[in-house]
GROMACS .gro file of C-alpha atoms in nm:
model
  144
    1MET     CA    1   3.360  -7.338   2.415
    2ARG     CA    2   3.397  -7.027   2.205
    3LEU     CA    3   3.120  -6.873   2.007
    4GLY     CA    4   3.175  -6.878   1.637
    5GLN     CA    5   2.975  -6.872   1.319
    6ASP     CA    6   2.880  -7.239   1.349
    7ALA     CA    7   2.835  -7.245   1.730
    8VAL     CA    8   2.504  -7.054   1.744
    9LEU     CA    9   2.223  -7.234   1.566
   10ARG     CA   10   1.862  -7.156   1.475
   11LEU     CA   11   1.572  -7.347   1.329
   12ALA     CA   12   1.508  -7.284   0.964
   13PRO     CA   13   1.225  -7.413   0.747
   14ALA     CA   14   1.296  -7.709   0.523
   15ASP     CA   15   1.101  -7.791   0.208
   16ARG     CA   16   0.954  -8.116   0.342
   17HIS     CA   17   0.602  -8.251   0.394
   18ILE     CA   18   0.668  -8.478   0.692
   19PRO     CA   19   0.627  -8.258   1.005
   20GLU     CA   20   0.934  -8.383   1.191
   21ARG     CA   21   1.148  -8.302   0.887
   22ALA     CA   22   0.995  -7.961   0.808
   23GLN     CA   23   1.272  -7.771   0.987
   24ALA     CA   24   1.646  -7.807   1.028
   25TRP     CA   25   1.923  -7.657   1.241
   26MET     CA   26   2.154  -7.414   1.066
   27PRO     CA   27   2.410  -7.150   1.168
   28ALA     CA   28   2.228  -6.839   1.292
   29MET     CA   29   2.410  -6.606   1.052
   30GLU     CA   30   2.350  -6.817   0.740
   31ARG     CA   31   2.070  -6.730   0.500
   32ASN     CA   32   1.846  -7.017   0.397
   33GLY     CA   33   1.739  -6.898   0.052
   34SER     CA   34   1.378  -6.886  -0.059
   35VAL     CA   35   1.231  -7.142   0.181
   36SER     CA   36   1.017  -6.984   0.454
   37PHE     CA   37   0.773  -7.105   0.717
   38PRO     CA   38   0.425  -7.107   0.561
   39SER     CA   39   0.203  -6.829   0.695
   40SER     CA   40  -0.131  -6.969   0.581
   41ALA     CA   41  -0.070  -7.331   0.679
   42LEU     CA   42  -0.290  -7.519   0.920
   43PRO     CA   43  -0.196  -7.471   1.286
   44ARG     CA   44   0.092  -7.676   1.417
   45PRO     CA   45   0.158  -7.764   1.782
   46LEU     CA   46   0.426  -7.590   1.985
   47LEU     CA   47   0.559  -7.923   2.111
   48LEU     CA   48   0.633  -8.219   1.882
   49PHE     CA   49   0.719  -8.559   2.027
   50ASP     CA   50   1.020  -8.735   1.879
   51PRO     CA   51   0.928  -9.008   1.823
   52PRO     CA   52   0.548  -8.976   1.820
   53GLN     CA   53   0.386  -9.161   2.112
   54GLY     CA   54   0.159  -9.459   2.049
   55ILE     CA   55  -0.205  -9.445   2.161
   56GLU     CA   56  -0.511  -9.669   2.162
   57VAL     CA   57  -0.809  -9.520   1.979
   58ILE     CA   58  -1.181  -9.582   1.944
   59ALA     CA   59  -1.329  -9.418   1.633
   60GLY     CA   60  -1.689  -9.410   1.510
   61VAL     CA   61  -1.590  -9.528   1.162
   62PRO     CA   62  -1.258  -9.678   1.048
   63ASP     CA   63  -1.134  -9.367   0.864
   64GLY     CA   64  -1.290  -9.119   1.107
   65PRO     CA   65  -1.146  -8.911   1.390
   66PRO     CA   66  -1.098  -9.059   1.736
   67LEU     CA   67  -1.394  -9.047   1.977
   68ARG     CA   68  -1.189  -9.170   2.272
   69LEU     CA   69  -0.820  -9.242   2.319
   70ARG     CA   70  -0.588  -9.383   2.582
   71TRP     CA   71  -0.252  -9.208   2.613
   72ARG     CA   72   0.000  -9.258   2.894
   73GLY     CA   73  -0.257  -9.466   3.084
   74THR     CA   74  -0.523  -9.192   3.083
   75VAL     CA   75  -0.848  -9.204   2.887
   76HIS     CA   76  -0.932  -8.886   2.692
   77GLU     CA   77  -1.290  -8.825   2.572
   78VAL     CA   78  -1.276  -8.625   2.247
   79VAL     CA   79  -1.525  -8.337   2.234
   80HIS     CA   80  -1.401  -8.171   1.915
   81ALA     CA   81  -1.197  -8.295   1.619
   82GLU     CA   82  -1.075  -8.122   1.303
   83GLY     CA   83  -0.936  -8.311   1.010
   84PRO     CA   84  -0.813  -8.517   0.854
   85GLU     CA   85  -0.514  -8.342   0.708
   86ARG     CA   86  -0.356  -8.607   0.489
   87ILE     CA   87   0.020  -8.610   0.456
   88ALA     CA   88   0.135  -8.852   0.191
   89PRO     CA   89   0.480  -9.011   0.178
   90GLU     CA   90   0.745  -8.811  -0.008
   91TRP     CA   91   0.769  -9.058  -0.296
   92TRP     CA   92   0.938  -8.802  -0.523
   93ARG     CA   93   1.242  -8.809  -0.292
   94GLN     CA   94   1.285  -9.185  -0.340
   95ARG     CA   95   1.509  -9.318  -0.612
   96GLU     CA   96   1.239  -9.561  -0.730
   97GLY     CA   97   0.962  -9.299  -0.710
   98HIS     CA   98   0.612  -9.411  -0.621
   99ARG     CA   99   0.685  -9.770  -0.728
  100GLY     CA  100   0.977  -9.817  -0.491
  101THR     CA  101   1.027 -10.140  -0.303
  102GLY     CA  102   1.243  -9.997  -0.026
  103ALA     CA  103   1.129  -9.899   0.325
  104PRO     CA  104   0.751  -9.883   0.363
  105ARG     CA  105   0.612  -9.535   0.316
  106THR     CA  106   0.272  -9.486   0.473
  107THR     CA  107   0.011  -9.214   0.454
  108ARG     CA  108  -0.068  -9.017   0.769
  109ASP     CA  109  -0.406  -8.864   0.853
  110TYR     CA  110  -0.368  -8.590   1.116
  111TYR     CA  111  -0.644  -8.462   1.346
  112ARG     CA  112  -0.646  -8.163   1.580
  113ILE     CA  113  -0.852  -8.278   1.876
  114GLU     CA  114  -0.969  -8.135   2.206
  115ASP     CA  115  -1.059  -8.355   2.500
  116SER     CA  116  -1.322  -8.301   2.771
  117ARG     CA  117  -1.061  -8.131   2.996
  118GLY     CA  118  -0.960  -7.878   2.729
  119ARG     CA  119  -0.633  -8.044   2.629
  120ARG     CA  120  -0.552  -8.000   2.260
  121LEU     CA  121  -0.358  -8.280   2.090
  122TRP     CA  122  -0.228  -8.340   1.740
  123VAL     CA  123  -0.283  -8.708   1.661
  124PHE     CA  124  -0.239  -8.911   1.347
  125ARG     CA  125  -0.324  -9.249   1.203
  126ARG     CA  126  -0.036  -9.405   1.014
  127GLY     CA  127  -0.162  -9.627   0.734
  128LEU     CA  128  -0.499  -9.674   0.568
  129TYR     CA  129  -0.761  -9.936   0.644
  130GLY     CA  130  -0.767 -10.207   0.380
  131GLY     CA  131  -0.393 -10.164   0.316
  132GLU     CA  132  -0.106 -10.405   0.368
  133THR     CA  133  -0.059 -10.320   0.735
  134VAL     CA  134  -0.297 -10.244   1.020
  135PRO     CA  135  -0.313  -9.869   1.087
  136ALA     CA  136  -0.162  -9.740   1.412
  137TRP     CA  137  -0.242  -9.419   1.603
  138TYR     CA  138   0.000  -9.171   1.762
  139VAL     CA  139   0.012  -8.842   1.951
  140HIS     CA  140   0.258  -8.624   1.763
  141GLY     CA  141   0.224  -8.297   1.950
  142LEU     CA  142   0.053  -8.070   2.202
  143PHE     CA  143  -0.104  -7.733   2.133
  144ALA     CA  144  -0.072  -7.448   2.382
   0.00000   0.00000   0.00000
């Protein structure tokens, strides 16, 4: 394979709210306009799982942060939690707007948590209690 303008790629920021869509691959020599990675944004993990990994969670209150979670067969006791950081669906990108009847778009509440062993995880609850579907919890990334 020969190197050419389109053979070497880099990550560039994308103007999206959903974390797994907030960057895109582009040729290394191409400029990406005015979009830049936010400098004052909340911390993001170095590793994102694609897709996010399902977990079982025990929370003190329905809309609260996890107190304990089971991930990959291991129980993690949460000693510190920050959040939620709410990321709403990108309804403005849908043809029908916020009233669309297409694929379900659910709100995510993200928490930065630390367990009793010092592991730092980025977890989220997809969906809201009292909504049409039962909320589900996921690990989306790991902090260094």
